[in-house]
């Protein structure tokens, strides 16, 4: 039995959502990493590398995320109802893409056929995209619905996939893998900064901005600059033929993946403040002049 | 066409929470769940401070984000403007809770009663296990509205088929009716006053109009 959430808002201002806990965050973290890993496994597979283990790991990650969210929903034995609203619901689309992902991924693992690998890779990317769109469709959470949230979510999944696969590739691909990680984490850092700037410019809850600002430095330094530097170092090492590039790539990959997890966990669990209320006009009683609009707790209230 | 809306005259609301209590009584919501509530807002800085009361519930939006994100179609927009939930279909994923900018939805997973785990007689009669672990919210008392046609009554005019909160309001701040009927109370009120809808910039098209001044 799941415990009841504190459902009554005590104040009119934004409050932290209480319904999606670590299990929902795990779905976004594992699903993003898994989808990204399957995508890069497919690319490496098409380049002739045996990627069955990496693809299986990506599928396992995505499955673990879905298992977590299945454990969270209130009526898990009705879970198949999730397929009933393909027309507008990104959660339905995520579930539908997951079916395709697991089907094509299993086929790719079993056969290593390029067509199956390519389809699995595309499904991996579509899975991450669906998850990103789930967040932006949730209008009640300003930090999620911002237009720059979905690109960030998509790219962090890509960066995590690149980070997870890099060290497992054969030595001749280390130079390329290092470049891909460096580009992905730096592009993610750019989107992250643009997302934060966009959120600050909008009327986002002050508490959301505070929660995101709390990880801003760690994300930039340990999640972006350090892994990008290590990845470029590994690329240079691979190009001149120095041994040990796999270890450097692995460290860069782990940092890139961990930073993605931190970003998503913060977004789902710590920065997910509700819209709160906005009183566009105060009631006019008697002869007092009208008071200005009120929107408690928002950065541009 | 019929589209039911609610008007709330903020000038009249005194924050008595009678509508909150009437809703709990009419819909047997458990402790901790209020489909309707009245927020008490203090704004401004001394000496220019204001106190306002803001009744909040499901806005029965014209473009409900909760219905769009619902993966099961348990949340549906009806032809008469009401947003309804099918408790037998909902999986309790809470996606609709996240999508609602008005915090109108609740999910409870455990049965709690006013005096602990054991229901008192009235609670035992009205307890509905179908409401556990699924999303719930204000329904505009849809059972009453659905009964209107059969009884030859008009929602918003006849108390028997009007939402309980509207009936209970001691100051006459709340009105309910068909906005497509130019003779309805809500149409006349909206034509003669200044009003706003909450978070209108989000494009949800709320059906609750807050009246704040005369025209």
Coordinates of C-alpha atoms in Angstrom, one line a residue:
Chain A
X1 CA 0.0 0.0 0.0
X2 CA 1.3 3.4 -0.9
X3 CA 1.2 6.2 1.7
X4 CA -1.0 9.1 1.0
X5 CA 0.6 12.3 -0.2
X6 CA 0.1 15.6 1.5
X7 CA -2.5 16.8 -1.0
X8 CA -3.7 20.0 0.5
X9 CA -1.9 23.1 -0.5
X10 CA -1.2 25.1 2.7
X11 CA -0.3 28.3 0.9
X12 CA -1.4 29.8 -2.4
X13 CA 2.2 29.9 -3.7
X14 CA 4.0 27.2 -5.6
X15 CA 4.7 24.0 -3.8
X16 CA 6.8 21.0 -4.5
X17 CA 4.9 18.3 -6.3
X18 CA 4.4 15.2 -4.1
X19 CA 3.1 12.6 -6.5
X20 CA 6.1 11.6 -8.5
X21 CA 8.9 10.4 -6.2
X22 CA 12.2 8.7 -6.8
X23 CA 10.5 6.0 -8.9
X24 CA 9.3 8.5 -11.5
X25 CA 12.7 10.1 -11.4
X26 CA 14.3 6.7 -12.0
X27 CA 12.1 6.2 -15.1
X28 CA 13.4 9.4 -16.6
X29 CA 17.0 8.7 -15.5
X30 CA 17.2 5.1 -16.6
X31 CA 14.9 5.6 -19.6
X32 CA 17.0 8.5 -20.9
X33 CA 20.3 6.6 -20.3
X34 CA 18.9 3.4 -21.8
X35 CA 17.4 5.0 -24.8
X36 CA 20.6 7.0 -25.5
X37 CA 22.7 3.8 -25.0
X38 CA 20.6 1.9 -27.5
X39 CA 20.9 4.8 -30.0
X40 CA 24.7 4.8 -29.8
X41 CA 24.9 1.0 -29.7
X42 CA 22.9 1.0 -33.0
X43 CA 25.4 3.5 -34.5
X44 CA 28.4 1.4 -33.4
X45 CA 26.7 -1.7 -34.6
X46 CA 26.2 -0.2 -38.0
X47 CA 29.9 0.6 -38.0
X48 CA 30.6 -3.1 -37.6
X49 CA 31.2 -3.4 -33.9
X50 CA 29.6 -6.2 -31.9
X51 CA 27.2 -4.3 -29.6
X52 CA 24.9 -6.9 -28.4
X53 CA 25.9 -6.5 -24.8
X54 CA 25.6 -2.7 -24.9
X55 CA 22.2 -2.9 -26.6
X56 CA 21.0 -5.4 -24.1
X57 CA 22.2 -3.1 -21.3
X58 CA 20.3 -0.2 -22.8
X59 CA 17.1 -2.2 -23.0
X60 CA 17.6 -3.4 -19.4
X61 CA 18.0 0.2 -18.3
X62 CA 14.8 1.3 -20.1
X63 CA 13.0 -1.7 -18.6
X64 CA 14.2 -0.9 -15.1
X65 CA 12.9 2.6 -15.5
X66 CA 9.5 1.4 -16.7
X67 CA 9.4 -1.1 -13.8
X68 CA 10.0 1.7 -11.4
X69 CA 7.1 3.7 -12.8
X70 CA 4.9 0.7 -12.8
X71 CA 5.6 0.3 -9.1
X72 CA 4.6 3.9 -8.6
X73 CA 1.2 4.1 -10.3
X74 CA -1.9 3.7 -8.1
X75 CA -3.5 0.8 -10.0
X76 CA -0.6 -1.2 -11.5
X77 CA -2.9 -4.1 -12.6
X78 CA -4.6 -1.7 -15.0
X79 CA -1.3 -0.7 -16.5
X80 CA -2.3 -1.8 -20.0
X81 CA -4.9 1.0 -20.1
X82 CA -1.8 3.2 -20.7
X83 CA -2.1 2.4 -24.4
X84 CA -5.5 4.0 -24.8
X85 CA -4.7 7.5 -25.8
X86 CA -2.1 7.6 -28.6
X87 CA -3.8 10.7 -30.1
X88 CA -2.5 13.3 -27.6
X89 CA -0.8 11.6 -24.6
X90 CA 3.0 11.4 -24.6
X91 CA 2.8 8.8 -21.9
X92 CA 0.9 6.6 -24.2
X93 CA 3.4 7.3 -27.0
X94 CA 6.3 6.5 -24.6
X95 CA 4.6 3.1 -23.8
X96 CA 4.0 2.4 -27.5
X97 CA 7.6 3.3 -28.5
X98 CA 8.8 1.1 -25.6
X99 CA 7.1 -1.9 -27.2
X100 CA 8.8 -1.1 -30.5
X101 CA 12.1 -0.5 -28.7
X102 CA 12.0 -3.8 -26.9
X103 CA 10.9 -5.7 -30.0
X104 CA 13.5 -4.3 -32.3
X105 CA 16.1 -4.3 -29.6
X106 CA 15.6 -7.9 -28.8
X107 CA 15.8 -8.7 -32.5
X108 CA 19.0 -6.7 -32.8
X109 CA 20.6 -8.5 -29.9
X110 CA 19.5 -11.9 -31.2
X111 CA 20.4 -11.4 -34.8
X112 CA 22.8 -8.3 -35.0
X113 CA 20.9 -7.5 -38.2
X114 CA 21.7 -3.9 -39.3
X115 CA 18.0 -3.2 -40.0
X116 CA 17.0 -4.3 -36.5
X117 CA 19.9 -2.3 -35.0
X118 CA 18.9 0.8 -37.0
X119 CA 15.2 0.5 -35.9
X120 CA 16.2 -0.1 -32.3
X121 CA 18.5 3.0 -32.4
X122 CA 15.7 5.2 -33.7
X123 CA 13.3 3.8 -31.2
X124 CA 15.8 4.5 -28.4
X125 CA 15.9 8.1 -29.5
X126 CA 12.1 8.3 -29.9
X127 CA 11.8 6.9 -26.3
X128 CA 13.9 9.6 -24.9
X129 CA 12.0 12.2 -26.9
X130 CA 8.7 10.9 -25.6
X131 CA 9.9 11.2 -22.1
X132 CA 11.0 14.7 -22.7
X133 CA 7.6 15.6 -24.1
X134 CA 5.8 14.0 -21.1
X135 CA 7.4 16.7 -19.0
X136 CA 6.7 19.6 -21.3
X137 CA 3.0 18.6 -21.6
X138 CA 2.6 19.0 -17.8
X139 CA 1.5 22.5 -17.7
X140 CA 1.1 22.5 -13.9
X141 CA 4.9 22.6 -13.4
X142 CA 6.5 25.7 -14.9
X143 CA 10.0 24.2 -14.8
X144 CA 8.9 21.3 -17.0
X145 CA 6.6 23.0 -19.4
X146 CA 9.3 25.5 -20.5
X147 CA 10.0 25.1 -24.2
X148 CA 13.7 24.6 -23.5
X149 CA 13.2 21.7 -21.2
X150 CA 12.5 19.1 -23.9
X151 CA 15.7 19.7 -25.9
X152 CA 17.7 19.6 -22.7
X153 CA 16.1 16.3 -21.7
X154 CA 16.7 14.8 -25.2
X155 CA 20.3 15.9 -25.3
X156 CA 21.1 14.7 -21.8
X157 CA 19.8 11.3 -22.9
X158 CA 22.1 11.4 -25.9
X159 CA 25.1 12.5 -23.7
X160 CA 24.4 9.7 -21.2
X161 CA 24.2 7.2 -24.0
X162 CA 27.5 8.4 -25.5
X163 CA 29.1 8.3 -22.0
X164 CA 27.9 4.8 -21.3
X165 CA 29.0 3.2 -24.5
X166 CA 32.4 5.0 -25.0
X167 CA 34.6 2.9 -22.9
X168 CA 33.2 -0.4 -24.2
X169 CA 34.1 0.3 -27.8
X170 CA 37.2 -1.1 -29.4
X171 CA 40.4 1.1 -29.4
X172 CA 40.1 2.3 -33.0
X173 CA 36.8 4.0 -32.1
X174 CA 38.1 5.7 -29.0
X175 CA 39.0 8.9 -30.8
X176 CA 35.6 9.2 -32.3
X177 CA 33.9 8.3 -29.0
X178 CA 35.8 10.9 -27.1
X179 CA 34.8 13.6 -29.6
X180 CA 31.2 12.5 -29.4
X181 CA 31.2 12.7 -25.6
X182 CA 32.9 16.1 -25.6
X183 CA 30.5 17.5 -28.1
X184 CA 27.4 16.0 -26.4
X185 CA 28.3 17.3 -22.9
X186 CA 29.3 20.7 -24.2
X187 CA 26.1 21.0 -26.2
X188 CA 24.1 19.8 -23.1
X189 CA 25.9 22.5 -21.0
X190 CA 24.8 25.1 -23.6
X191 CA 21.2 23.9 -23.5
X192 CA 21.3 23.8 -19.7
X193 CA 22.4 27.4 -19.6
X194 CA 19.8 28.4 -22.1
X195 CA 17.2 26.5 -20.2
X196 CA 18.1 28.3 -16.9
X197 CA 18.2 31.7 -18.6
X198 CA 14.8 31.0 -20.2
X199 CA 13.4 29.9 -16.9
X200 CA 14.7 33.0 -15.2
X201 CA 13.2 35.3 -17.8
X202 CA 9.8 33.6 -17.4
X203 CA 7.6 33.8 -14.4
X204 CA 8.9 30.6 -12.9
X205 CA 8.6 29.7 -9.2
X206 CA 11.5 31.2 -7.2
X207 CA 11.9 27.8 -5.4
X208 CA 12.4 26.0 -8.8
X209 CA 15.1 28.5 -9.8
X210 CA 16.8 28.0 -6.4
X211 CA 16.7 24.2 -6.7
X212 CA 18.3 24.3 -10.1
X213 CA 20.8 26.9 -9.1
X214 CA 21.9 24.6 -6.3
X215 CA 23.4 22.1 -8.8
X216 CA 24.4 24.6 -11.5
X217 CA 28.1 24.7 -10.5
X218 CA 28.5 20.9 -10.1
X219 CA 26.7 20.3 -13.3
X220 CA 28.9 22.7 -15.2
X221 CA 32.2 21.7 -13.7
X222 CA 32.0 18.0 -12.9
X223 CA 29.2 17.1 -15.3
X224 CA 30.4 19.0 -18.4
X225 CA 33.8 20.7 -18.4
X226 CA 35.7 17.8 -16.7
X227 CA 34.2 15.0 -18.8
X228 CA 34.6 17.0 -22.0
X229 CA 38.3 17.7 -21.1
X230 CA 38.8 14.0 -20.3
X231 CA 37.1 12.9 -23.5
X232 CA 39.2 15.3 -25.6
X233 CA 42.3 14.0 -23.7
X234 CA 41.2 10.4 -24.6
X235 CA 40.7 11.4 -28.2
X236 CA 44.2 12.9 -28.4
X237 CA 45.7 9.9 -26.7
X238 CA 43.9 7.5 -29.1
X239 CA 45.1 9.5 -32.1
X240 CA 48.8 9.4 -31.0
X241 CA 48.4 5.8 -29.8
X242 CA 48.8 6.2 -26.0
X243 CA 47.5 3.3 -23.9
X244 CA 44.8 3.8 -21.2
X245 CA 42.3 5.8 -23.2
X246 CA 39.6 3.4 -22.3
X247 CA 39.9 4.3 -18.6
X248 CA 39.9 8.0 -19.3
X249 CA 36.9 7.6 -21.5
X250 CA 35.2 5.5 -18.8
X251 CA 35.7 8.2 -16.3
X252 CA 34.4 10.8 -18.7
X253 CA 31.4 8.6 -19.5
X254 CA 30.5 8.0 -15.9
X255 CA 30.7 11.7 -15.1
X256 CA 28.6 12.6 -18.1
X257 CA 26.0 10.0 -17.2
X258 CA 25.9 10.9 -13.5
X259 CA 25.5 14.6 -14.4
X260 CA 22.5 13.7 -16.5
X261 CA 21.0 11.7 -13.6
X262 CA 21.6 14.6 -11.3
X263 CA 20.0 17.0 -13.7
X264 CA 16.9 14.8 -14.1
X265 CA 16.5 13.9 -10.5
X266 CA 16.7 17.6 -9.6
X267 CA 14.2 18.5 -12.2
X268 CA 11.7 15.8 -11.2
X269 CA 12.1 15.9 -7.4
X270 CA 13.5 19.2 -6.3
X271 CA 12.6 21.8 -8.9
X272 CA 9.1 20.6 -9.7
X273 CA 7.1 23.4 -8.0
X274 CA 3.6 23.9 -9.0
X275 CA 2.2 27.0 -10.7
X276 CA 0.5 28.4 -7.7
X277 CA -2.3 30.9 -8.0
X278 CA -2.4 34.3 -9.7
X279 CA -4.9 36.9 -8.8
X280 CA -5.0 39.0 -12.0
X281 CA -7.4 41.5 -10.3
X282 CA -8.2 42.1 -6.7
X283 CA -11.9 42.5 -6.0
X284 CA -12.9 46.2 -5.9
X285 CA -14.8 47.0 -2.8
X286 CA -15.7 50.5 -1.8
X287 CA -13.7 53.5 -3.1
X288 CA -10.1 52.1 -2.7
X289 CA -7.9 52.1 -5.7
X290 CA -7.4 48.6 -7.2
X291 CA -4.4 46.6 -5.9
X292 CA -1.8 45.3 -8.4
X293 CA -2.1 41.7 -9.6
X294 CA -0.6 39.1 -7.3
X295 CA 1.1 35.8 -8.0
X296 CA 2.9 34.7 -4.8
X297 CA 6.1 32.8 -5.2
X298 CA 6.8 33.5 -8.8
X299 CA 10.0 35.1 -10.0
X300 CA 8.1 37.9 -11.8
X301 CA 5.2 38.2 -9.4
Chain B
X1 CA -24.9 23.8 -27.5
X2 CA -24.6 23.8 -23.8
X3 CA -21.5 24.8 -21.9
X4 CA -21.7 25.0 -18.2
X5 CA -19.5 27.5 -16.4
X6 CA -19.3 29.0 -12.9
X7 CA -18.9 32.6 -11.9
X8 CA -17.5 33.6 -8.6
X9 CA -17.9 37.2 -7.5
X10 CA -14.7 37.9 -5.5
X11 CA -16.3 41.1 -4.1
X12 CA -18.9 39.0 -2.3
X13 CA -16.8 36.1 -1.1
X14 CA -16.2 36.3 2.6
X15 CA -14.0 33.2 3.0
X16 CA -16.4 31.4 5.2
X17 CA -15.6 28.0 3.6
X18 CA -19.2 27.0 3.5
X19 CA -18.8 25.9 -0.1
X20 CA -15.8 23.8 1.0
X21 CA -17.9 22.0 3.7
X22 CA -20.8 21.6 1.3
X23 CA -18.6 20.0 -1.3
X24 CA -17.2 17.6 1.3
X25 CA -20.7 16.7 2.4
X26 CA -22.0 16.3 -1.1
X27 CA -19.1 14.3 -2.5
X28 CA -17.9 12.4 0.6
X29 CA -14.3 13.3 0.0
X30 CA -11.9 11.8 2.6
X31 CA -9.9 13.8 5.2
X32 CA -7.1 15.7 3.5
X33 CA -8.9 16.0 0.2
X34 CA -10.8 19.1 -0.8
X35 CA -12.2 19.2 -4.3
X36 CA -13.1 22.8 -3.4
X37 CA -11.3 25.2 -1.1
X38 CA -11.1 28.9 -0.5
X39 CA -7.7 30.4 -0.3
X40 CA -7.0 33.3 2.0
X41 CA -4.7 35.7 0.4
X42 CA -2.8 38.6 2.0
X43 CA -1.0 40.8 -0.5
X44 CA 0.7 44.2 -0.6
X45 CA 2.9 45.8 1.9
X46 CA 2.0 47.8 5.0
X47 CA 0.1 50.0 5.1
X48 CA -1.4 49.2 1.7
X49 CA -2.4 45.6 2.3
X50 CA -5.3 43.6 0.9
X51 CA -7.0 40.4 2.0
X52 CA -8.8 38.5 -0.7
X53 CA -10.6 35.1 -0.7
X54 CA -10.2 33.0 -3.7
X55 CA -12.4 29.9 -4.1
X56 CA -10.6 27.2 -6.2
X57 CA -11.6 23.9 -7.7
X58 CA -11.4 22.2 -11.0
X59 CA -11.8 24.8 -13.7
X60 CA -13.4 22.4 -16.2
X61 CA -11.2 23.9 -18.9
X62 CA -12.2 24.1 -22.5
X63 CA -8.8 22.8 -23.5
X64 CA -8.0 20.6 -20.4
X65 CA -4.3 19.7 -20.2
X66 CA -5.3 16.9 -17.9
X67 CA -7.3 15.2 -20.6
X68 CA -4.5 15.6 -23.2
X69 CA -1.9 14.0 -21.0
X70 CA -4.1 11.2 -19.6
X71 CA -2.7 8.0 -21.1
X72 CA -5.9 6.0 -20.5
X73 CA -8.7 8.4 -21.6
X74 CA -10.1 8.2 -18.1
X75 CA -10.2 11.9 -18.1
X76 CA -12.6 13.1 -20.7
X77 CA -14.1 16.4 -21.8
X78 CA -17.9 16.1 -22.1
X79 CA -20.0 17.9 -24.7
X80 CA -21.5 20.1 -22.0
X81 CA -18.1 21.4 -20.9
X82 CA -17.6 19.2 -17.8
X83 CA -14.3 17.4 -17.4
X84 CA -15.0 14.0 -15.9
X85 CA -12.9 11.0 -14.6
X86 CA -13.8 7.4 -15.1
X87 CA -12.5 5.8 -11.9
X88 CA -12.7 2.3 -13.5
X89 CA -10.2 3.2 -16.2
X90 CA -7.7 5.6 -14.4
X91 CA -4.4 3.9 -13.5
X92 CA -3.4 6.6 -10.9
X93 CA -0.2 7.7 -12.8
X94 CA -0.6 11.3 -11.6
X95 CA 0.3 12.7 -15.0
X96 CA -3.0 14.7 -14.9
X97 CA -2.0 16.0 -11.5
X98 CA 1.2 17.4 -13.0
X99 CA -0.7 18.8 -16.0
X100 CA -3.2 20.8 -14.0
X101 CA -2.1 24.4 -13.3
X102 CA -4.8 24.8 -10.7
X103 CA -3.8 21.9 -8.4
X104 CA -7.4 20.7 -8.6
X105 CA -6.6 17.0 -8.5
X106 CA -5.9 14.6 -5.7
X107 CA -4.9 11.0 -5.4
X108 CA -5.2 9.1 -2.1
X109 CA -3.9 5.5 -1.8
X110 CA -5.1 4.7 1.7
X111 CA -8.5 4.9 3.2
X112 CA -8.5 7.4 6.0
X113 CA -11.5 8.5 7.9
X114 CA -12.4 11.4 10.2
X115 CA -11.6 9.4 13.4
X116 CA -8.8 7.1 12.2
X117 CA -8.9 3.9 10.3
X118 CA -12.4 3.0 11.3
X119 CA -15.2 4.8 9.5
X120 CA -18.1 6.2 11.4
X121 CA -21.5 5.1 10.2
X122 CA -22.1 7.8 7.6
X123 CA -18.5 7.3 6.2
X124 CA -19.0 3.5 6.0
X125 CA -22.1 4.0 3.9
X126 CA -20.6 6.5 1.5
X127 CA -17.0 5.1 1.3
X128 CA -16.2 4.2 -2.4
X129 CA -13.1 2.0 -2.8
X130 CA -13.1 2.8 -6.5
X131 CA -11.8 6.3 -5.6
X132 CA -8.6 4.9 -4.0
X133 CA -5.4 5.2 -6.0
X134 CA -7.0 7.1 -8.8
X135 CA -7.3 10.8 -9.6
X136 CA -10.3 12.6 -8.2
X137 CA -11.5 16.2 -8.5
X138 CA -14.5 18.5 -8.5
X139 CA -17.1 17.1 -10.9
X140 CA -19.3 20.2 -10.9
X141 CA -21.7 17.7 -9.1
X142 CA -22.3 16.0 -12.5
X143 CA -24.8 13.5 -11.1
X144 CA -27.1 16.5 -10.4
X145 CA -26.5 18.0 -13.8
X146 CA -27.1 14.7 -15.5
X147 CA -30.4 14.4 -13.7
X148 CA -31.6 17.7 -14.9
X149 CA -33.0 16.7 -18.2
X150 CA -35.0 13.8 -16.8
X151 CA -36.5 16.1 -14.2
X152 CA -37.2 19.0 -16.5
X153 CA -35.0 21.3 -14.4
X154 CA -32.3 23.7 -15.3
X155 CA -28.8 23.6 -13.7
X156 CA -28.0 26.9 -12.2
X157 CA -31.6 27.9 -11.8
X158 CA -33.0 24.9 -9.9
X159 CA -31.1 24.1 -6.7
X160 CA -31.8 20.3 -7.0
X161 CA -29.6 20.2 -10.2
X162 CA -27.0 22.8 -9.2
X163 CA -23.6 22.1 -7.7
X164 CA -23.6 21.9 -3.9
X165 CA -21.1 24.7 -3.5
X166 CA -23.3 27.2 -5.5
X167 CA -26.3 26.3 -3.4
X168 CA -24.5 26.7 -0.2
X169 CA -22.8 30.1 -0.8
X170 CA -24.1 32.4 1.9
X171 CA -23.3 35.6 0.1
X172 CA -24.5 34.6 -3.4
X173 CA -21.0 34.9 -4.7
X174 CA -21.3 31.8 -6.9
X175 CA -23.4 31.2 -9.9
X176 CA -23.6 28.3 -12.3
X177 CA -25.2 27.9 -15.7
X178 CA -25.0 27.6 -19.4
X179 CA -22.8 30.3 -20.9
X180 CA -24.4 29.6 -24.3
X181 CA -27.8 30.6 -23.0
X182 CA -27.9 34.4 -23.1
X183 CA -30.7 34.5 -20.5
X184 CA -28.8 32.4 -17.9
X185 CA -27.6 34.0 -14.7
X186 CA -23.9 33.5 -15.6
X187 CA -24.3 35.0 -19.1
X188 CA -26.0 38.1 -17.6
X189 CA -23.4 38.4 -14.9
X190 CA -20.5 38.1 -17.3
X191 CA -22.1 40.7 -19.6
X192 CA -22.4 43.3 -16.8
X193 CA -19.2 42.9 -14.8
X194 CA -15.4 42.8 -15.3
X195 CA -14.0 39.3 -14.8
X196 CA -10.9 37.2 -15.4
X197 CA -10.0 33.6 -15.6
X198 CA -7.0 32.2 -13.8
X199 CA -3.8 31.4 -15.8
X200 CA -5.5 32.3 -19.0
X201 CA -2.1 32.7 -20.7
X202 CA -1.7 28.9 -20.5
X203 CA -4.4 28.4 -23.0
X204 CA -6.5 26.1 -20.9
X205 CA -9.8 28.1 -21.3
X206 CA -11.0 27.7 -17.7
X207 CA -14.8 27.6 -17.2
X208 CA -14.6 29.4 -13.9
X209 CA -14.8 33.2 -14.2
X210 CA -13.8 35.5 -11.3
X211 CA -15.8 38.7 -11.1
X212 CA -13.8 41.6 -9.6
X213 CA -15.6 44.8 -10.5
X214 CA -18.7 46.2 -12.2
X215 CA -18.6 46.9 -15.9

